[in-house]
Amino acid sequence: MAKKEVDGEGVNIPNRIKALPVKRPGPIVAAVIVVLLAVMLIQGLITNPRLDWPTVWKYLFNENVLEGIRYTLELTVISMVVAIILSVILAIMRKSINPVLRGVSWFFIWFFRGTPVYTQLIFWGLFAVLIPKISLGIPFTSVEFWSIDSNVVVTAFNAAWIGLALNEAAYLSEIVRAGLEAVDPGQTEAAKALGMNRTLIMRRIVLPQAMRIIIPPTGNETIGMLKTTSLVTAVPFTLELQFATNAIANRIYKPIPLLLVACFWYLLITSILMVVQSRLEAHFGKGFNARPVGTKGKQPPYDPPYPGKSDGEPKDDVNKINQTTFAGLNA
């Protein structure tokens, strides 16, 4: 009788063949080349006197730079919060049975996706020129109940985040719509059978399941928004990070070190946002992850063996059906 050998998984395999792995020198050579290039790049960055690292360390925590970081973060957070709210509304309007709501949503997305954000920011900077006074009254008459100067309401900061939010909402609405359409229509039908209204179905059934599709591209858009804040000089708004570093560079005539300062802070904030994005993806996707059954993903062995199995065949078959638990999605 042939001797049986037992592998690491506890499966008895008669006359097992020990195959040697195929040698592949290509990945090793490629890794060596990449490491050498990386070392050369790092060595060049450290030893290049034109980068002027002492000036970089001097202005890295400059008060104007730190204030620019604060305004950059405020613009990013406010713009993204407003954009997310508007995008959900626009996506729901695109799926509405009312043709007027669908048309308004389509026109909004068409206009703000079709024009450059820099151009939109210039228009918002000229808002007070286009509309000098904001008033409430009877339409198509000269009767006014309340009015205010546009410069008081639409300041440079407000014009900056409004322009960024409206532009971003047009892109996010398509992301949200794709996430909503990815949810099985049977979920909505089952919720209707339970007597739930459309608002409750959207809030408790559809949106929680769509979030695992919405979160990754929304995280990318947030990182993009962080860098897009450098364009608010078109408003003009002159307190964000990029303008703050440019102002210092123009004053001391050293643009390269201050560009490195801006790069450092943008990379640091982006890294933090990437960590937050990964945590959100894990949170909203945990109910959809396939869970292995039994120890090491296999069913425990049964005695007597499975029907149709001989004594020489493995008894611990793997259950190929993924058990998915929709955690937190119960109505």
Short mmCIF file of C-alpha atoms in Angstrom, two decimals:
data_model
loop_
_atom_site.label_atom_id
_atom_site.label_comp_id
_atom_site.label_asym_id
_atom_site.label_seq_id
_atom_site.Cartn_x
_atom_site.Cartn_y
_atom_site.Cartn_z
CA MET A 1 0.00 0.00 0.00
CA ALA A 2 1.37 3.41 -0.93
CA LYS A 3 2.53 5.59 1.90
CA LYS A 4 0.31 8.57 2.56
CA GLU A 5 1.72 12.01 3.30
CA VAL A 6 -0.21 14.70 5.12
CA ASP A 7 -0.02 18.30 3.93
CA GLY A 8 -0.45 21.42 6.05
CA GLU A 9 -4.22 21.39 5.69
CA GLY A 10 -4.65 17.91 7.12
CA VAL A 11 -5.65 16.32 3.79
CA ASN A 12 -4.25 12.84 3.10
CA ILE A 13 -2.78 12.66 -0.43
CA PRO A 14 -1.44 9.29 -1.63
CA ASN A 15 1.82 9.25 -3.61
CA ARG A 16 2.19 13.00 -3.30
CA ILE A 17 4.65 14.61 -5.74
CA LYS A 18 6.92 17.28 -4.35
CA ALA A 19 7.33 19.78 -7.17
CA LEU A 20 10.08 22.39 -7.04
CA PRO A 21 9.04 25.98 -7.73
CA VAL A 22 9.96 27.44 -11.10
CA LYS A 23 12.78 29.96 -10.86
CA ARG A 24 11.77 33.38 -12.10
CA PRO A 25 14.71 35.80 -12.07
CA GLY A 26 12.74 38.58 -13.78
CA PRO A 27 10.95 39.92 -10.65
CA ILE A 28 14.22 39.82 -8.68
CA VAL A 29 16.08 41.79 -11.34
CA ALA A 30 13.23 44.29 -11.59
CA ALA A 31 13.18 44.74 -7.80
CA VAL A 32 16.92 45.39 -7.73
CA ILE A 33 16.61 48.00 -10.47
CA VAL A 34 13.71 49.74 -8.72
CA VAL A 35 15.61 49.81 -5.39
CA LEU A 36 18.69 51.29 -7.09
CA LEU A 37 16.60 53.99 -8.77
CA ALA A 38 14.86 54.80 -5.48
CA VAL A 39 18.20 55.09 -3.66
CA MET A 40 19.55 57.36 -6.41
CA LEU A 41 16.44 59.54 -6.21
CA ILE A 42 16.65 59.86 -2.42
CA GLN A 43 20.36 60.59 -2.56
CA GLY A 44 19.74 63.30 -5.17
CA LEU A 45 16.98 64.91 -3.10
CA ILE A 46 19.15 65.01 0.00
CA THR A 47 22.37 66.26 -1.58
CA ASN A 48 20.98 68.72 -4.14
CA PRO A 49 21.84 72.20 -2.78
CA ARG A 50 19.25 73.89 -5.01
CA LEU A 51 16.44 72.36 -2.97
CA ASP A 52 17.64 74.45 0.00
CA TRP A 53 16.43 72.18 2.81
CA PRO A 54 17.33 74.68 5.60
CA THR A 55 14.79 77.11 4.12
CA VAL A 56 12.24 74.29 3.92
CA TRP A 57 12.62 73.51 7.64
CA LYS A 58 12.53 77.22 8.48
CA TYR A 59 9.13 77.82 6.85
CA LEU A 60 7.57 74.41 7.40
CA PHE A 61 5.73 75.60 10.51
CA ASN A 62 5.48 79.26 9.59
CA GLU A 63 2.35 80.93 11.00
CA ASN A 64 1.15 81.97 7.54
CA VAL A 65 1.60 78.42 6.28
CA LEU A 66 -0.31 76.98 9.25
CA GLU A 67 -3.10 79.50 8.70
CA GLY A 68 -3.20 78.48 5.04
CA ILE A 69 -3.55 74.83 6.10
CA ARG A 70 -6.50 75.77 8.31
CA TYR A 71 -8.31 77.58 5.50
CA THR A 72 -7.53 74.76 3.06
CA LEU A 73 -9.06 72.21 5.44
CA GLU A 74 -12.10 74.42 6.06
CA LEU A 75 -12.69 74.83 2.33
CA THR A 76 -12.30 71.09 1.77
CA VAL A 77 -14.63 70.02 4.57
CA ILE A 78 -17.37 72.59 3.92
CA SER A 79 -17.31 72.05 0.16
CA MET A 80 -17.46 68.26 0.46
CA VAL A 81 -20.26 68.26 3.05
CA VAL A 82 -22.40 70.58 0.90
CA ALA A 83 -21.49 68.65 -2.26
CA ILE A 84 -22.44 65.29 -0.72
CA ILE A 85 -25.83 66.60 0.40
CA LEU A 86 -26.51 68.13 -3.02
CA SER A 87 -25.29 65.02 -4.84
CA VAL A 88 -27.72 62.75 -2.98
CA ILE A 89 -30.58 65.14 -3.80
CA LEU A 90 -29.54 65.33 -7.47
CA ALA A 91 -29.17 61.55 -7.74
CA ILE A 92 -32.64 61.01 -6.27
CA MET A 93 -34.02 63.64 -8.66
CA ARG A 94 -32.44 61.80 -11.61
CA LYS A 95 -34.34 58.67 -10.56
CA SER A 96 -37.61 60.55 -9.95
CA ILE A 97 -40.76 59.82 -11.94
CA ASN A 98 -41.28 63.59 -12.30
CA PRO A 99 -39.81 64.78 -15.63
CA VAL A 100 -39.28 68.31 -14.30
CA LEU A 101 -37.07 67.06 -11.46
CA ARG A 102 -35.16 64.82 -13.86
CA GLY A 103 -34.65 67.72 -16.25
CA VAL A 104 -33.41 70.11 -13.57
CA SER A 105 -30.98 67.50 -12.25
CA TRP A 106 -29.71 66.73 -15.76
CA PHE A 107 -29.20 70.43 -16.55
CA PHE A 108 -27.30 71.03 -13.29
CA ILE A 109 -24.96 68.11 -13.94
CA TRP A 110 -24.54 69.06 -17.59
CA PHE A 111 -23.63 72.66 -16.83
CA PHE A 112 -21.25 72.19 -13.91
CA ARG A 113 -19.49 69.19 -15.45
CA GLY A 114 -19.19 70.95 -18.79
CA THR A 115 -17.44 74.11 -17.59
CA PRO A 116 -14.01 74.38 -15.89
CA VAL A 117 -14.02 74.87 -12.14
CA TYR A 118 -11.59 77.78 -12.55
CA THR A 119 -14.11 79.58 -14.78
CA GLN A 120 -16.91 78.90 -12.28
CA LEU A 121 -14.82 80.32 -9.44
CA ILE A 122 -14.21 83.51 -11.44
CA PHE A 123 -17.97 83.92 -11.92
CA TRP A 124 -18.58 83.45 -8.20
CA GLY A 125 -15.91 86.07 -7.51
CA LEU A 126 -17.85 88.44 -9.77
CA PHE A 127 -21.20 87.59 -8.17
CA ALA A 128 -21.53 91.02 -6.56
CA VAL A 129 -20.93 92.62 -9.97
CA LEU A 130 -23.57 90.46 -11.66
CA ILE A 131 -26.10 90.69 -8.80
CA PRO A 132 -25.33 93.73 -6.60
CA LYS A 133 -28.27 93.15 -4.26
CA ILE A 134 -30.04 90.04 -2.94
CA SER A 135 -33.70 90.69 -2.17
CA LEU A 136 -36.99 88.95 -1.40
CA GLY A 137 -40.29 90.22 -2.71
CA ILE A 138 -43.09 89.61 -5.16
CA PRO A 139 -41.73 88.17 -8.41
CA PHE A 140 -41.95 90.30 -11.57
CA THR A 141 -42.74 93.42 -9.53
CA SER A 142 -40.73 96.12 -7.74
CA VAL A 143 -42.15 95.15 -4.33
CA GLU A 144 -39.39 94.12 -1.92
CA PHE A 145 -39.74 92.79 1.62
CA TRP A 146 -36.05 92.36 2.39
CA SER A 147 -32.74 93.10 0.68
CA ILE A 148 -29.02 92.97 1.43
CA ASP A 149 -25.79 93.88 -0.34
CA SER A 150 -24.30 90.88 -2.16
CA ASN A 151 -20.80 91.67 -0.88
CA VAL A 152 -21.99 91.04 2.68
CA VAL A 153 -23.32 87.56 1.89
CA VAL A 154 -21.03 86.30 -0.86
CA THR A 155 -17.63 87.06 0.63
CA ALA A 156 -14.45 85.69 -0.90
CA PHE A 157 -14.47 82.68 1.43
CA ASN A 158 -18.16 81.95 0.79
CA ALA A 159 -17.72 82.35 -2.96
CA ALA A 160 -14.81 79.90 -2.84
CA TRP A 161 -16.62 77.05 -1.06
CA ILE A 162 -19.88 77.63 -2.95
CA GLY A 163 -18.08 77.37 -6.29
CA LEU A 164 -16.17 74.26 -5.23
CA ALA A 165 -19.25 72.58 -3.74
CA LEU A 166 -21.50 73.14 -6.75
CA ASN A 167 -18.87 71.84 -9.15
CA GLU A 168 -18.15 68.79 -6.99
CA ALA A 169 -21.86 68.01 -6.51
CA ALA A 170 -22.23 67.46 -10.25
CA TYR A 171 -19.56 64.75 -10.22
CA LEU A 172 -20.60 63.16 -6.94
CA SER A 173 -24.23 62.91 -8.07
CA GLU A 174 -23.22 60.48 -10.81
CA ILE A 175 -21.25 58.44 -8.27
CA VAL A 176 -24.25 58.33 -5.95
CA ARG A 177 -26.57 57.41 -8.81
CA ALA A 178 -24.29 54.53 -9.80
CA GLY A 179 -24.30 53.30 -6.20
CA LEU A 180 -28.09 53.49 -5.96
CA GLU A 181 -28.59 51.62 -9.22
CA ALA A 182 -26.20 48.89 -8.06
CA VAL A 183 -28.59 47.89 -5.26
CA ASP A 184 -30.81 44.95 -6.21
CA PRO A 185 -34.33 46.23 -7.05
CA GLY A 186 -35.65 43.27 -5.08
CA GLN A 187 -34.56 45.06 -1.92
CA THR A 188 -36.91 47.94 -2.69
CA GLU A 189 -39.74 45.60 -3.66
CA ALA A 190 -39.36 43.65 -0.42
CA ALA A 191 -39.37 46.88 1.59
CA LYS A 192 -42.54 48.04 -0.17
CA ALA A 193 -44.15 44.70 0.65
CA LEU A 194 -43.42 45.45 4.31
CA GLY A 195 -45.27 48.76 4.02
CA MET A 196 -42.26 51.10 4.04
CA ASN A 197 -42.55 54.43 2.20
CA ARG A 198 -40.08 55.66 -0.43
CA THR A 199 -38.18 57.95 1.96
CA LEU A 200 -37.72 55.23 4.56
CA ILE A 201 -36.68 52.72 1.91
CA MET A 202 -34.04 55.10 0.58
CA ARG A 203 -32.72 55.95 4.03
CA ARG A 204 -32.75 52.51 5.66
CA ILE A 205 -32.45 50.03 2.78
CA VAL A 206 -30.94 51.48 -0.39
CA LEU A 207 -28.39 54.05 0.83
CA PRO A 208 -26.69 51.79 3.43
CA GLN A 209 -26.10 49.13 0.78
CA ALA A 210 -24.98 51.66 -1.82
CA MET A 211 -22.39 53.18 0.49
CA ARG A 212 -19.82 50.45 -0.16
CA ILE A 213 -19.83 51.50 -3.83
CA ILE A 214 -20.07 55.24 -3.14
CA ILE A 215 -17.32 55.55 -0.52
CA PRO A 216 -14.18 54.68 -2.61
CA PRO A 217 -14.73 57.22 -5.42
CA THR A 218 -16.00 59.78 -2.90
CA GLY A 219 -12.74 59.42 -1.01
CA ASN A 220 -10.86 60.07 -4.23
CA GLU A 221 -13.00 63.14 -4.88
CA THR A 222 -12.26 64.42 -1.38
CA ILE A 223 -8.54 64.14 -1.99
CA GLY A 224 -9.04 65.88 -5.33
CA MET A 225 -11.01 68.62 -3.58
CA LEU A 226 -8.12 69.19 -1.18
CA LYS A 227 -5.85 69.95 -4.14
CA THR A 228 -8.51 71.88 -6.07
CA THR A 229 -8.63 74.45 -3.26
CA SER A 230 -5.40 75.82 -4.75
CA LEU A 231 -7.55 77.28 -7.56
CA VAL A 232 -9.58 79.62 -5.32
CA THR A 233 -7.15 82.41 -6.16
CA ALA A 234 -9.54 82.91 -9.10
CA VAL A 235 -12.22 84.25 -6.71
CA PRO A 236 -9.83 85.72 -5.43
CA PHE A 237 -9.32 84.08 -2.03
CA THR A 238 -5.74 84.50 -0.84
CA LEU A 239 -5.48 82.67 2.49
CA GLU A 240 -5.25 79.01 1.50
CA LEU A 241 -2.05 76.96 1.62
CA GLN A 242 -0.83 77.30 -1.97
CA PHE A 243 -1.21 81.06 -2.04
CA ALA A 244 0.41 81.39 1.41
CA THR A 245 3.53 79.51 0.29
CA ASN A 246 3.63 81.42 -3.01
CA ALA A 247 3.48 84.72 -1.14
CA ILE A 248 6.45 83.75 1.02
CA ALA A 249 8.37 82.52 -2.03
CA ASN A 250 7.78 85.80 -3.86
CA ARG A 251 9.00 87.72 -0.83
CA ILE A 252 12.27 85.80 -0.32
CA TYR A 253 12.80 84.90 -4.01
CA LYS A 254 13.05 81.16 -3.27
CA PRO A 255 10.13 79.35 -4.96
CA ILE A 256 11.50 75.79 -4.84
CA PRO A 257 11.80 75.43 -1.02
CA LEU A 258 8.30 76.82 -0.52
CA LEU A 259 6.92 74.45 -3.13
CA LEU A 260 8.44 71.62 -1.09
CA VAL A 261 6.71 73.00 2.01
CA ALA A 262 3.35 72.95 0.21
CA CYS A 263 4.03 69.44 -1.11
CA PHE A 264 4.84 68.19 2.39
CA TRP A 265 1.59 69.42 3.90
CA TYR A 266 -0.55 68.27 0.97
CA LEU A 267 1.01 64.80 1.17
CA LEU A 268 0.50 64.64 4.93
CA ILE A 269 -3.17 65.62 4.75
CA THR A 270 -3.73 63.29 1.79
CA SER A 271 -2.21 60.39 3.74
CA ILE A 272 -4.59 61.03 6.64
CA LEU A 273 -7.56 61.17 4.27
CA MET A 274 -6.51 57.87 2.71
CA VAL A 275 -6.48 56.21 6.14
CA VAL A 276 -9.94 57.60 6.90
CA GLN A 277 -11.17 56.38 3.50
CA SER A 278 -9.88 52.85 4.15
CA ARG A 279 -11.61 52.77 7.54
CA LEU A 280 -14.90 53.90 6.00
CA GLU A 281 -14.61 51.30 3.24
CA ALA A 282 -14.05 48.60 5.85
CA HIS A 283 -17.02 49.82 7.90
CA PHE A 284 -19.55 49.99 5.08
CA GLY A 285 -18.25 46.87 3.34
CA LYS A 286 -18.06 44.55 6.33
CA GLY A 287 -21.56 43.21 5.79
CA PHE A 288 -20.67 42.11 2.27
CA ASN A 289 -17.41 40.32 2.98
CA ALA A 290 -17.47 36.56 2.46
CA ARG A 291 -16.81 34.69 5.68
CA PRO A 292 -15.13 31.28 5.67
CA VAL A 293 -17.01 28.42 7.22
CA GLY A 294 -15.34 26.31 9.88
CA THR A 295 -11.64 26.18 10.68
CA LYS A 296 -9.49 27.60 7.83
CA GLY A 297 -12.52 28.04 5.65
CA LYS A 298 -13.43 24.33 5.53
CA GLN A 299 -16.28 22.33 6.89
CA PRO A 300 -15.39 20.04 9.78
CA PRO A 301 -15.07 16.39 8.77
CA TYR A 302 -18.12 14.26 9.09
CA ASP A 303 -18.32 10.65 10.15
CA PRO A 304 -19.58 8.71 8.26
CA PRO A 305 -17.99 10.29 5.17
CA TYR A 306 -20.00 12.22 2.58
CA PRO A 307 -22.20 10.20 0.25
CA GLY A 308 -20.26 9.05 -2.79
CA LYS A 309 -16.87 9.45 -1.10
CA SER A 310 -14.47 6.57 -0.71
CA ASP A 311 -12.22 6.12 2.28
CA GLY A 312 -9.17 7.35 0.35
CA GLU A 313 -10.75 10.75 -0.55
CA PRO A 314 -10.64 13.81 1.70
CA LYS A 315 -13.62 14.17 4.00
CA ASP A 316 -13.32 17.88 4.78
CA ASP A 317 -14.83 19.39 1.60
CA VAL A 318 -14.93 23.15 1.26
CA ASN A 319 -18.29 24.85 1.19
CA LYS A 320 -18.20 26.93 -1.97
CA ILE A 321 -21.19 29.08 -1.03
CA ASN A 322 -20.13 32.37 0.56
CA GLN A 323 -22.17 33.18 3.61
CA THR A 324 -22.85 36.89 3.49
CA THR A 325 -24.11 38.71 6.52
CA PHE A 326 -25.76 42.07 5.90
CA ALA A 327 -24.75 43.62 9.20
CA GLY A 328 -26.61 46.77 10.18
CA LEU A 329 -28.94 46.74 7.18
CA ASN A 330 -32.01 45.45 8.95
CA ALA A 331 -34.94 47.78 8.78
#
